[in-house]
Every structure is written in C-alpha cells, then in structure tokens.
Amino acid sequence: MCGIVGYTGNHEAAPILLEGLKKLEYRGYDSAGIAVMNGNAISLNKVSGRISNLCEKTDDGKATPGHAGIGHTRWATHGAPTVVNAHPHMSNDGKFAIVHNGIIENYLLLRDELQQKGYHFNSQTDTEVVVHLIDMYYNGNLKDTVIKVASILQGSYALGVVCADDPETVVAAKKSSPLLIGVGNGENYFASDVTALVPYTRDIIYLDDGEFAEITREKVVVFDSTGKDISKEINHVNWDIQAAEKGGYEHFMLKEIMEQPNAVNATMTTRLKDGDIVWDDPGLDALDLSSFNKIVITACGSAYYAGCAGRYAFEQLCRIPVQVELASELRYNDPIIDEHTLLIVLSQSGETADTIAAMRECMSRGASALSIVNVVGSTIAKIADYTIYTWAGPEIAVATTKGYTTQLTVLYLLALWMGKKLGKLDDERFNLLLESLKTLPDSIQEALDMNPMIPELAKKYHQAKAVFFIGRNTDYAVALEGALKMKEISYIHAESYAAGELKHGTIALIDDHQPVVALCCNAGLQEKTISNIVEVKARGAEVLAVTCKGSEEIVSVADDIIYVPQTETVFSAAAEIIPLQLLAYYVAKENGCDIDKPKNLAKSVTVE
Ligand code: M6R
C-alpha cells in the first residue's frame, strides 16, 4: 500500500521522482505528490488521482527545479484520497516534508498531544503526526531527530524525510514496510521497490527493520536506533528493465499471463537435477520432515487459493494432514500450532501485513516457517526459517497471474519432494509424477495457445450481472481463483461453489441465462460435476465448461467449452487457471475497466 521514492544527486530530482512513482503506481494510485528541495525552500506538488495528473501539474517535473526530493503514490487508509491527504506532508512552517508507507497506530494520541502544543493539522492522515513530531524534536540534526521520532511511533513505516536546512540530504527509516536504497555514482536513491531503482542503478541496499539511512549525493550511511553506523552489503540486482515494462502488450496483466510458461520453467528448472528435486535454497535439504505431524498453509487472496490447490498435492503425495488458513483469520484464531507444525507461507510481494502477522503468531508457537515468495529480500523471506523463491520476475498488474502459477509450481515440487522423503512415494511413482511435473510449462503454453476464442466468449458474457464458478476438489480450488480474477478486474459479481454444495442453497440463484463456469478437469470427479452441470442447465443456466481434450460427454451438456491439456490431476490447477485468467482479462477489456489498476485495490497490501 503506497509507494515512496527519494533522490539526491546531480540531476534534476523531479523527473526522477516522477519516473520512480510511475513504477510504484501499482502499490496505490488514488493520489500522489512530490516535494523537491529548491535552495532552502521545499516546493510541494500534490494531486488526487493518478501520477499522470502530477506529471501534468509539474510539466513532467520541469516546473519543479531542484536536485533532491521525495515522492509518494497513495492507497488511502486514513482519510479520503484528496489533495490535502496526499503525501508529502509538511510541517506548519514548511521546513520539513515527509512521505510514509505504513500505518502509525498511535496517531490519535500523538495528534491530541501535538494539537495541545499548538500544531495545526491539515489532513486526516495518520502520517501528519510524524512531520509535526520531527518539527517539535528537531535539534539541528535531522538524523538524530528521525531516530528520536521513530522511537515514539507505533505501527509500521517506511519514511522519507527532507529538511530545508540541509537541501542535499534525504533521511529514510524502516519498520515493517519495505524500503531499499539505490547506490549510484554522484547520486543516491531510496524506493519501496527495486523496479523504481533499476533504471538508474542495480546496486541495492536492503534496509532491515529498525534501520535508518542518511542519504547524500556522495554517500549512503546506514545506522541503527542508537545512531551507530551499520555496515551493509550492497546487492547487485540482475533484473532486466524490460521485465518491468509492458513490452508491446496493452496491459501488464496480459503480458504476465503470457510469461507464465517461462516463469514456471524458471521456477522449476533450477530445482531439478539428475532426475531428482534438489533445492538450491539454503537449509531446506536438512529439514527434518519426520518431526512434523501437520502442515498449515497460510496466505491472503490468490496466494491463499494457490494454497487451497496445493493442499491436495500434499495430502495425496505425502499423506499428511493439511490446513489452509486465511492469514487475516489465522492471526486471531489462537491457532493450535506447535513445533510439530510445518507452516508454509505464500506471498508474491512478501510484504502482506496479515500474512506477516499470522506467520509471526505461528512461529511464536514453535512452528517452522517455510515461505514461498517472489520478491527477494522481502519481509516474509527474511522472517521465515526457510525461503523458496518463485522466479516469476516483477509482477506489476494488481491481479496476480504468474505469481499464482509459480506458487503452485513450488507447492507441487515441495509436495513431490516431501512425499519421496517421507517414504510415501516409491521411486516409480515419484519418477512418473516428476516427468509429468516437468511438462507444466508446455501444458501452460498449450492452454494459452488452444483458446483463441476466449475474446469472443468474453463478448457473450461481459454483460452478466453475476458469474458462478463451480467445481469439485482440485477443480473447486481453481474455481476460487477464477472467481477472484473475474471480480477484481471486471467488477462483475463472481462466486465460486463446491459443485456438490449447489443443492444446499446456491442453486436457488440459478435462473434463465445465468452464466455458470463449470471446472471439469478432475478425471475422477468428472461424472459428478457433469451431473451438477445438468442440474443448473435444467434451471436455465448458460454453462461454459472448462475441461480436458477427449471428454466428449460434456460437449452434449455445456453451451460453450474451453479445453485445457490433460495433466496429472494433482498438478492440474496450473494449466486450468489459464483460460480463466484470459476470460477475466477479456471480459474486463470489453467493459472498459482499468485492468492493471482495478478500483479500490493495490498490489501490495501492507496494512491490516
Ligand atoms: O503479495 P501477496 O501474494 O501476499 O498478496 C496476496 C493478495 O493480496 C493477492 O494475491 C491479491 O488477492 C491479488 N490481487 C489477487 O489477484
């Protein structure tokens, strides 16, 4: 939620800040602003709406001269997405400006105290207390003042601060929100995400919680809460700049859908060696699997649905009980978890606040945490006992696609590896399943290639008031994710139901022309799902079936068919989701929706 960026150096700051904000816009996009040091004054520009409005207001930064500054793109939490609530926020005398990503939990108390001392508040945000505290405690040394103020704040923050007294210095602070420093030559940067930095530098310092940085054009000094310098490693990032560009596609989402065969391949191949699964991820090979009596998978949104699909693989291949829990619920459930629990945490961003909280709660009860994360160096990856990265590359569209399928890939690899290690799979079955898993990138490519009619189907369904997704077992897991894709980008009400549950209530909603997407790829349960298709057809539903080549029976009952390649049932979700991603995409496109940045959402949900 929210993206922040900072710059100090030889170049004009505003265009660099604006370019950085464009890269971070996926994190929040309801208002934006920049503050640029101009001599000993701070010039502030804020807008509601998109970064493009800010570019227009500042003539692409040309109207705002200066060589250091900070910027922010917002996803509103405290206060409406208005210009006054947009960041940066300034002190009453205009001497300090700050940007903030996170939530200040004790802001009400602090605001009361500051108001009693005569500070005037312009906004409804939690953030504004921080700038007034800085003003109140300022002793001529910005670094010391930020340390002092951070000690008063409760909650989470990535902060960028500038002071008119020192026009070339930017101070940053981090606690529970992402913050990276970009190290350049005669210029230095900070940002919430590496995508904003790679156009300028690939030398990155990942700040840890409780760390601060004093950034000038010549150097970056990282220090702790006592003010003591800390020596930090500079990581060289290999990310291809083009990976964070649209590359000729109309939307990031479509580009990312098309990237899935490669992303899944990259995630899998480094872990396949000599006919076996060998982790190149630290510590994993030494994991004592016999000490666990259950697996708990936790995550939010699509990552949770990947966990729902992965559960079948663990249960079938490892014969170990699996619970899949929404992180936002698990954190408050007083969970029955101990040192015999293997906790698997899924997160594309590695920064989802509820997932982090659930993880901490379970770890405090003794669970071993294994995270499956896409963003290197993210909070979840750092907290976990073990981390397996999904090598999907940057995912920019708010709706996840390659994040989800690469998470599935790691879950499948893990289940297969554990099944063998636990002695639940003999060599023959293991080899057979591994061979099948290796075909996943090809199956996904096939699923992409074999459905050129999806844009046409979207024309048929785009005016639906609601779409139901039904399926059983692994198909049900796919229905959950398919429905989420449809609702989040097309704004059409979409619900998923376990097909066998229809007659327990939901079938009452079915009447003439009600679209029902029936997932029917689980060979063992196909007959059962076909019965459910017949039941909804009898009540007037329009059925779009998703099934594998060769299941002719469905042809006679469904109105439309989407085929996907036949895969091993436990691994079927990865190819089966592809047409549903495309359907949601083309329906949203028909409806003129803002596909990469759906309303009210943000890519990285770093608030509860
Ligand atoms: O970064 P994470 O994987 O932890 O994010 C979890 C969810 O917020 C995310 O999957 C969300 O549901 C997506 N927008 C769905 O497309």
XYZ file of C-alpha atoms and ligand atoms in Angstrom:
624
model
C 0.000 0.000 0.000
C 1.605 3.251 -1.089
C 4.944 3.666 -2.761
C 7.680 6.068 -1.743
C 10.742 7.263 -3.572
C 13.613 9.626 -2.833
C 16.541 11.116 -4.737
C 19.580 13.297 -4.160
C 22.247 13.922 -6.800
C 23.487 15.904 -9.755
C 20.377 15.626 -11.872
C 17.027 17.340 -11.658
C 15.137 15.439 -8.959
C 11.516 15.855 -10.052
C 11.639 13.850 -13.327
C 13.448 11.016 -11.500
C 10.902 11.047 -8.685
C 8.020 11.005 -11.184
C 9.521 8.111 -13.150
C 10.022 6.212 -9.884
C 6.429 6.861 -8.853
C 5.169 5.557 -12.203
C 6.955 2.274 -11.471
C 5.447 2.176 -7.988
C 1.955 3.201 -9.024
C 0.766 -0.418 -8.769
C 1.182 -0.091 -4.989
C -1.525 2.549 -4.748
C -2.917 5.062 -7.167
C -5.515 7.335 -5.641
C -3.310 10.406 -5.133
C 0.324 11.375 -5.421
C 2.831 14.086 -4.657
C 6.444 15.206 -4.675
C 8.471 17.593 -2.540
C 11.636 18.995 -4.123
C 14.406 20.941 -2.377
C 14.833 24.242 -4.101
C 17.654 26.097 -2.362
C 16.488 26.361 1.218
C 12.826 26.035 0.346
C 10.715 22.958 -0.264
C 8.403 23.088 -3.232
C 5.383 20.830 -2.882
C 3.079 19.470 -5.582
C 0.181 17.135 -4.849
C -2.756 15.818 -6.860
C -5.651 13.445 -6.405
C -5.800 10.584 -8.878
C -3.008 9.144 -10.962
C 0.691 10.043 -11.403
C -0.216 11.324 -14.871
C -2.059 14.198 -13.140
C 1.096 15.010 -11.204
C 3.176 14.922 -14.391
C 0.725 17.302 -15.979
C 0.729 19.627 -12.966
C 4.533 19.820 -12.865
C 5.128 19.760 -16.627
C 6.812 16.366 -16.189
C 8.857 17.781 -13.362
C 10.310 20.650 -15.422
C 8.332 23.207 -13.415
C 9.874 21.980 -10.150
C 13.651 22.553 -10.202
C 15.963 21.116 -7.552
C 18.403 18.264 -7.008
C 16.894 16.374 -4.090
C 13.391 15.345 -3.146
C 10.851 12.748 -2.100
C 7.683 11.367 -3.714
C 4.652 9.273 -2.826
C 1.824 7.388 -4.523
C -1.039 6.633 -2.164
C -3.580 3.938 -1.368
C -5.797 5.721 1.144
C -6.202 4.294 4.621
C -6.722 7.288 6.932
C -8.683 9.979 5.144
C -10.191 10.173 1.672
C -7.991 10.269 -1.456
C -7.923 14.069 -1.647
C -5.142 16.544 -2.348
C -4.805 17.517 1.337
C -4.466 13.898 2.394
C -1.935 13.161 -0.358
C 1.740 12.971 0.685
C 4.254 14.586 1.145
C 3.070 16.186 4.359
C 4.758 19.353 5.571
C 5.404 20.957 8.919
C 3.444 24.122 9.649
C 6.434 26.347 8.878
C 7.253 24.481 5.636
C 10.680 23.417 6.909
C 10.164 19.643 6.777
C 8.420 17.317 4.354
C 7.844 13.599 4.723
C 6.472 10.629 2.789
C 5.265 7.496 4.567
C 4.186 3.979 3.662
C 2.589 2.087 6.543
C 0.313 2.922 9.448
C 1.029 4.910 12.585
C -1.134 3.089 15.116
C -0.807 5.610 17.974
C -1.504 8.637 15.792
C -4.692 9.718 17.595
C -2.922 10.062 20.920
C 0.026 11.826 19.296
C -2.280 14.149 17.374
C -4.041 15.212 20.592
C -0.714 15.957 22.246
C 0.571 17.896 19.246
C -2.648 19.894 18.915
C -2.405 20.854 22.578
C 1.079 22.151 21.837
C -0.332 24.338 19.056
C 0.374 22.254 15.954
C -2.180 22.695 13.218
C -3.280 19.615 11.234
C -4.259 19.949 7.595
C -5.103 16.344 6.800
C -6.981 13.390 8.237
C -3.970 11.107 7.804
C -2.088 9.173 10.463
C 1.138 10.328 8.789
C 0.876 14.018 9.544
C 1.791 13.473 13.214
C 5.246 12.347 12.085
C 6.159 15.603 10.390
C 4.988 17.656 13.371
C 6.942 15.422 15.758
C 10.036 15.962 13.630
C 9.463 19.677 13.811
C 8.981 19.504 17.587
C 12.102 17.428 18.311
C 14.402 18.996 15.710
C 17.740 19.911 17.281
C 19.591 20.931 14.135
C 20.458 17.318 13.307
C 17.878 15.600 11.073
C 19.315 12.123 11.526
C 19.104 12.261 15.358
C 15.649 13.786 15.176
C 14.297 10.998 12.961
C 15.723 8.387 15.371
C 14.018 10.135 18.278
C 10.668 10.381 16.485
C 10.820 6.746 15.324
C 11.143 5.670 18.953
C 7.757 7.290 19.661
C 5.899 5.770 16.720
C 3.909 2.551 16.964
C 2.957 0.684 13.823
C 4.709 0.316 10.523
C 6.615 2.782 8.424
C 8.936 3.367 5.547
C 9.697 7.065 5.860
C 11.487 9.593 3.697
C 12.251 12.983 5.250
C 13.737 16.209 3.910
C 14.611 19.413 5.762
C 15.057 22.873 4.303
C 18.212 23.397 6.413
C 20.021 20.668 4.512
C 18.867 20.708 0.887
C 21.065 17.837 -0.315
C 20.190 15.250 2.340
C 17.353 12.760 2.498
C 16.801 10.632 5.619
C 14.969 7.306 5.473
C 13.686 4.950 8.176
C 12.197 1.471 8.036
C 9.981 -0.643 10.242
C 7.719 -3.381 8.809
C 7.289 -1.678 5.421
C 9.671 -2.247 2.502
C 12.500 0.209 1.852
C 15.535 -0.132 -0.381
C 18.438 2.197 -1.040
C 19.813 2.561 -4.565
C 23.536 3.349 -4.639
C 24.606 5.418 -7.645
C 27.565 7.474 -8.746
C 27.255 11.065 -7.504
C 23.602 10.338 -6.804
C 21.666 8.041 -4.477
C 18.072 6.928 -4.137
C 15.512 5.156 -1.997
C 12.301 3.415 -3.004
C 9.689 0.922 -1.834
C 10.568 -1.470 -4.606
C 13.520 -2.280 -6.811
C 11.512 -1.639 -10.013
C 11.752 2.104 -9.312
C 15.536 1.898 -8.962
C 16.754 -0.405 -11.749
C 16.565 2.242 -14.485
C 19.224 4.161 -12.508
C 21.257 1.651 -10.534
C 21.450 -2.057 -9.848
C 23.392 -1.667 -6.605
C 20.869 -2.060 -3.852
C 20.986 -1.995 -0.051
C 18.038 -3.726 1.617
C 17.273 -1.904 4.864
C 16.188 -4.069 7.801
C 13.587 -3.134 10.367
C 14.870 -0.596 12.865
C 17.444 0.769 10.428
C 17.822 4.313 9.139
C 19.774 5.854 6.279
C 21.263 9.296 5.760
C 21.486 9.731 2.019
C 23.505 12.454 0.328
C 24.687 12.655 -3.267
C 28.126 11.363 -2.266
C 27.272 8.596 0.182
C 24.749 6.475 2.000
C 25.222 5.925 5.734
C 23.040 3.280 7.371
C 22.677 3.436 11.139
C 20.720 1.824 13.974
C 18.436 3.329 16.585
C 21.410 4.328 18.754
C 22.856 6.287 15.838
C 25.695 3.803 15.349
C 26.774 3.199 11.729
C 25.976 -0.252 10.345
C 27.947 -1.856 7.560
C 25.516 -3.131 4.925
C 26.022 -5.398 1.968
C 25.427 -3.893 -1.480
C 23.496 -6.401 -3.584
C 23.769 -6.337 -7.360
C 20.341 -6.882 -8.898
C 20.151 -8.615 -12.277
C 16.593 -7.669 -13.149
C 16.009 -6.837 -16.728
C 14.476 -3.352 -17.018
C 12.183 -4.662 -19.744
C 10.726 -7.131 -17.266
C 9.047 -4.165 -15.622
C 7.825 -2.680 -18.939
C 4.784 -3.673 -20.981
C 6.874 -4.867 -23.907
C 4.268 -4.173 -26.576
C 1.319 -5.620 -24.664
C -1.680 -3.435 -23.982
C -1.648 -4.341 -20.302
C 0.829 -5.753 -17.811
C -1.740 -8.396 -16.937
C -1.786 -9.827 -20.449
C 1.995 -9.724 -20.637
C 2.246 -11.518 -17.309
C -0.327 -14.143 -18.374
C 1.805 -14.835 -21.459
C 5.001 -15.005 -19.395
C 3.734 -17.951 -17.352
C 5.400 -20.783 -19.284
C 8.780 -19.080 -18.815
C 8.123 -18.095 -15.220
C 7.093 -21.634 -14.275
C 10.070 -23.036 -16.141
C 12.480 -20.667 -14.361
C 10.937 -21.565 -11.008
C 11.256 -25.275 -11.664
C 14.452 -25.898 -13.598
C 16.983 -24.704 -11.037
C 15.484 -27.235 -8.630
C 15.668 -30.244 -10.967
C 18.898 -32.182 -11.048
C 19.771 -35.717 -12.157
C 16.166 -36.907 -12.163
C 15.528 -35.551 -8.679
C 14.355 -32.411 -6.865
C 17.303 -30.635 -5.279
C 16.765 -27.343 -3.503
C 19.226 -24.569 -4.143
C 17.530 -22.701 -1.302
C 19.520 -22.540 1.976
C 18.760 -25.073 4.669
C 15.913 -26.879 3.001
C 17.682 -30.142 2.317
C 18.399 -30.529 6.021
C 14.745 -30.033 7.047
C 13.695 -32.885 9.352
C 10.315 -33.739 7.841
C 9.633 -36.583 10.259
C 9.232 -34.054 13.083
C 6.040 -32.601 11.566
C 2.585 -34.036 12.153
C 0.721 -31.464 10.088
C 1.146 -28.702 7.564
C -0.570 -25.335 7.906
C -0.612 -23.200 4.765
C -1.393 -19.532 5.233
C -1.721 -16.585 2.834
C -4.178 -13.982 1.532
C -6.177 -13.627 -1.687
C -4.860 -15.557 -4.660
C -1.901 -16.840 -2.678
C -4.430 -18.425 -0.298
C -6.176 -20.003 -3.287
C -2.836 -21.375 -4.503
C -2.569 -22.913 -1.039
C -6.068 -24.424 -1.449
C -4.934 -26.102 -4.687
C -1.581 -27.144 -3.208
C -3.275 -28.824 -0.255
C -4.466 -31.694 -2.477
C -0.901 -32.353 -3.605
C 0.435 -32.542 -0.026
C -2.420 -34.692 1.199
C -2.216 -37.108 -1.691
C 1.522 -37.322 -2.138
C 2.654 -37.007 1.492
C -0.404 -38.341 3.356
C -0.017 -35.617 5.950
C -2.938 -33.509 7.239
C -3.036 -30.019 5.758
C -4.974 -26.964 6.946
C -5.206 -23.970 4.645
C -5.900 -20.792 6.579
C -6.589 -17.207 5.578
C -3.804 -15.252 7.243
C -6.213 -12.476 8.258
C -8.198 -15.067 10.244
C -5.367 -17.273 11.446
C -3.626 -14.402 13.210
C -6.584 -14.034 15.610
C -7.648 -17.681 15.898
C -5.488 -18.751 18.833
C -4.202 -21.456 16.452
C -3.362 -24.975 17.630
C 0.190 -24.952 16.384
C 3.422 -26.199 17.902
C 6.923 -27.316 16.988
C 5.439 -30.258 15.076
C 3.766 -27.904 12.587
C 5.314 -27.033 9.258
C 3.965 -23.611 8.342
C 4.009 -22.821 4.631
C 3.596 -19.109 3.916
C 2.740 -17.950 0.408
C 3.181 -14.381 -0.797
C 4.097 -12.820 -4.110
C 5.138 -9.492 -2.586
C 6.494 -10.863 0.674
C 5.041 -7.774 2.353
C 1.381 -8.626 3.030
C 0.666 -7.391 6.560
C -1.859 -10.067 7.558
C 0.402 -12.831 6.275
C 3.351 -11.451 8.224
C 1.257 -11.233 11.408
C -0.102 -14.790 11.036
C 3.397 -16.031 10.392
C 4.816 -14.348 13.480
C 1.958 -15.720 15.584
C 2.574 -19.295 14.400
C 6.348 -19.017 14.740
C 5.939 -17.772 18.308
C 4.106 -21.058 18.997
C 7.025 -23.092 17.693
C 6.099 -23.716 14.046
C 8.897 -23.908 11.469
C 8.101 -21.397 8.741
C 8.857 -22.070 5.098
C 7.993 -19.132 2.875
C 7.332 -19.195 -0.858
C 7.938 -15.643 -2.033
C 8.608 -13.789 -5.274
C 10.288 -10.607 -4.061
C 13.871 -11.218 -2.995
C 14.782 -9.723 0.375
C 11.156 -9.013 1.298
C 9.973 -9.107 4.898
C 8.393 -12.576 4.729
C 11.511 -14.034 3.125
C 13.601 -12.526 5.894
C 11.426 -13.692 8.789
C 10.976 -17.276 7.575
C 13.205 -20.123 8.704
C 13.409 -21.285 5.076
C 12.548 -19.497 1.853
C 11.928 -20.785 -1.634
C 11.769 -18.048 -4.250
C 9.370 -18.185 -7.172
C 11.361 -16.814 -10.076
C 8.422 -15.070 -11.733
C 10.190 -11.713 -12.186
C 8.407 -8.469 -11.341
C 4.632 -8.754 -11.309
C 3.128 -5.329 -11.905
C -0.580 -5.915 -12.637
C -2.572 -5.833 -9.422
C -4.298 -9.094 -10.371
C -1.750 -11.832 -9.899
C -1.259 -14.438 -12.631
C 2.337 -15.624 -12.889
C 2.678 -15.107 -9.128
C -0.099 -17.666 -8.603
C 1.126 -20.291 -11.087
C 4.714 -20.102 -9.847
C 3.467 -20.523 -6.273
C 1.623 -23.641 -7.429
C 4.813 -24.860 -9.085
C 6.787 -24.613 -5.849
C 3.975 -26.276 -3.890
C 3.909 -29.176 -6.361
C 7.697 -29.570 -6.235
C 7.643 -29.450 -2.467
C 4.822 -31.984 -2.140
C 6.577 -34.370 -4.500
C 9.926 -33.971 -2.749
C 8.345 -34.443 0.683
C 6.325 -37.448 -0.498
C 9.546 -39.161 -1.527
C 11.470 -38.163 1.591
C 8.683 -39.346 3.853
C 8.587 -42.692 2.045
C 5.041 -42.170 0.787
C 6.008 -42.399 -2.888
C 8.054 -45.233 -4.305
C 10.668 -44.450 -6.961
C 8.423 -45.470 -9.824
C 5.543 -43.195 -8.784
C 7.930 -40.353 -7.945
C 9.611 -40.572 -11.360
C 6.281 -40.705 -13.134
C 4.975 -37.649 -11.293
C 8.233 -35.754 -11.761
C 8.127 -36.377 -15.501
C 4.567 -35.083 -15.535
C 5.518 -32.009 -13.497
C 8.306 -31.182 -15.924
C 5.710 -30.771 -18.684
C 3.943 -27.980 -16.765
C 5.476 -25.080 -18.760
C 4.426 -26.814 -22.009
C 0.932 -27.513 -20.694
C 0.551 -23.858 -19.724
C 1.768 -22.800 -23.164
C -0.744 -25.190 -24.724
C -3.533 -23.802 -22.560
C -2.575 -20.320 -23.802
C -2.491 -21.414 -27.434
C -5.580 -23.591 -27.641
C -8.193 -20.995 -26.795
C -8.171 -18.201 -29.391
C -11.948 -17.868 -28.997
C -11.826 -16.529 -25.433
C -12.132 -12.875 -26.572
C -15.327 -13.917 -28.408
C -16.655 -15.725 -25.342
C -15.960 -12.575 -23.343
C -18.300 -10.681 -25.682
C -21.020 -13.167 -24.816
C -20.543 -12.977 -21.039
C -19.368 -9.434 -20.359
C -22.794 -8.043 -19.515
C -23.577 -10.690 -16.922
C -24.674 -9.390 -13.535
C -23.044 -12.382 -11.852
C -20.986 -15.406 -12.825
C -20.825 -18.632 -10.831
C -17.770 -20.862 -10.848
C -18.278 -24.467 -9.805
C -16.018 -27.480 -9.431
C -15.007 -30.284 -7.107
C -11.734 -30.951 -5.315
C -8.829 -29.515 -7.407
C -11.420 -28.015 -9.781
C -13.010 -26.237 -6.827
C -9.653 -24.710 -5.887
C -9.399 -23.347 -9.445
C -12.980 -22.058 -9.238
C -11.992 -19.968 -6.205
C -9.153 -18.264 -8.065
C -11.158 -17.952 -11.308
C -13.940 -16.116 -9.492
C -11.488 -13.767 -7.770
C -9.865 -12.894 -11.101
C -13.268 -12.115 -12.609
C -14.465 -9.894 -9.781
C -11.288 -7.971 -9.114
C -10.680 -6.771 -12.652
C -14.119 -6.813 -14.326
C -16.178 -5.800 -11.246
C -18.717 -8.496 -12.128
C -20.046 -10.303 -9.101
C -18.470 -13.748 -9.236
C -18.769 -16.558 -6.728
C -17.231 -19.975 -6.502
C -19.023 -23.003 -5.128
C -18.041 -26.567 -4.498
C -20.288 -28.157 -7.135
C -21.729 -30.626 -4.638
C -22.906 -27.720 -2.465
C -25.177 -26.219 -5.124
C -28.238 -28.097 -3.976
C -27.693 -26.945 -0.399
C -28.693 -23.407 -1.234
C -26.947 -21.779 -4.153
C -28.989 -23.434 -6.870
C -31.833 -21.130 -5.781
C -29.901 -18.329 -7.528
C -29.826 -20.075 -10.888
C -32.363 -18.992 -13.462
C -32.525 -18.238 -17.179
C -29.212 -17.284 -18.800
C -27.265 -17.249 -15.545
C -23.633 -17.866 -16.611
C -22.021 -20.800 -14.794
C -18.382 -21.651 -15.425
C -18.022 -25.371 -14.700
C -14.500 -26.607 -13.982
C -14.335 -30.196 -15.027
C -10.724 -31.357 -15.318
C -10.532 -33.695 -12.349
C -10.912 -37.035 -14.131
C -12.086 -38.939 -11.049
C -14.927 -36.496 -10.381
C -15.942 -35.547 -13.887
C -19.144 -37.606 -13.856
C -20.226 -35.917 -10.637
C -19.599 -32.427 -11.984
C -21.439 -33.278 -15.207
C -24.483 -34.127 -13.040
C -24.211 -30.674 -11.497
C -23.974 -29.109 -14.951
C -27.165 -30.934 -15.940
C -28.889 -29.643 -12.784
C -28.051 -25.991 -13.467
C -28.886 -26.393 -17.179
C -32.312 -27.680 -16.145
C -32.841 -24.363 -14.352
C -31.882 -22.266 -17.354
C -28.148 -21.641 -16.757
C -25.764 -20.902 -19.604
C -22.803 -23.232 -18.981
C -19.233 -22.598 -20.022
C -17.292 -25.779 -19.262
C -13.531 -25.950 -18.837
C -12.316 -29.462 -19.455
C -9.582 -31.591 -20.981
C -9.426 -32.784 -24.548
C -11.280 -36.006 -25.033
C -14.096 -35.567 -22.503
C -16.835 -35.775 -25.120
C -19.725 -36.169 -22.691
C -19.503 -32.531 -21.721
C -19.984 -31.442 -25.327
C -23.588 -32.559 -25.179
C -24.427 -30.687 -21.957
C -22.419 -27.444 -21.965
C -23.192 -24.363 -24.092
C -19.537 -23.455 -24.586
C -16.359 -25.394 -23.993
C -12.835 -24.287 -23.221
C -10.238 -27.038 -23.487
C -7.083 -27.329 -21.464
C -4.394 -30.004 -21.805
C -4.655 -33.162 -19.751
C -2.254 -33.132 -16.800
C -1.842 -35.255 -13.665
C -4.875 -34.316 -11.536
C -2.844 -33.156 -8.504
C -0.993 -30.691 -10.765
C -3.984 -29.683 -12.896
C -4.704 -26.240 -11.392
C -1.704 -24.586 -13.086
C -2.926 -25.114 -16.656
C -6.625 -24.992 -15.774
C -6.451 -21.451 -14.410
C -5.048 -20.066 -17.691
C -8.347 -19.752 -19.608
C -9.994 -18.216 -16.537
C -7.284 -15.551 -16.345
C -7.835 -14.836 -20.042
C -11.615 -14.813 -19.679
C -11.455 -12.319 -16.802
C -8.989 -10.206 -18.794
C -11.116 -10.055 -21.947
C -14.381 -9.516 -20.028
C -12.739 -6.600 -18.184
C -11.461 -5.262 -21.502
C -14.940 -5.471 -23.048
C -16.218 -3.497 -20.067
C -13.551 -0.821 -20.426
C -12.111 -1.477 -16.959
C -8.718 -0.273 -15.808
C -7.261 -3.778 -15.923
C -3.828 -3.244 -14.388
C -5.092 -0.972 -11.648
C -8.572 -2.054 -10.570
C -10.503 0.361 -8.431
C -10.014 0.313 -4.645
C -7.124 -2.156 -4.843
C -3.348 -2.074 -4.575
C -0.737 -4.645 -5.391
C 0.915 -4.930 -2.055
C -1.376 -4.913 0.995
C 0.925 -3.746 3.741
C -1.890 -2.696 6.073
C -4.287 -4.856 8.048
O 1.652 -10.377 -2.274
P 0.741 -11.432 -1.782
O 0.818 -12.696 -2.605
O 0.897 -11.737 -0.311
O -0.721 -10.851 -1.980
C -1.845 -11.533 -1.523
C -3.099 -10.947 -2.106
O -3.239 -9.611 -1.737
C -3.114 -11.041 -3.633
O -2.971 -12.357 -4.070
C -4.437 -10.470 -4.192
O -5.503 -11.281 -3.815
C -4.333 -10.327 -5.708
N -4.721 -9.008 -6.099
C -5.221 -11.261 -6.441
O -5.067 -11.133 -7.815
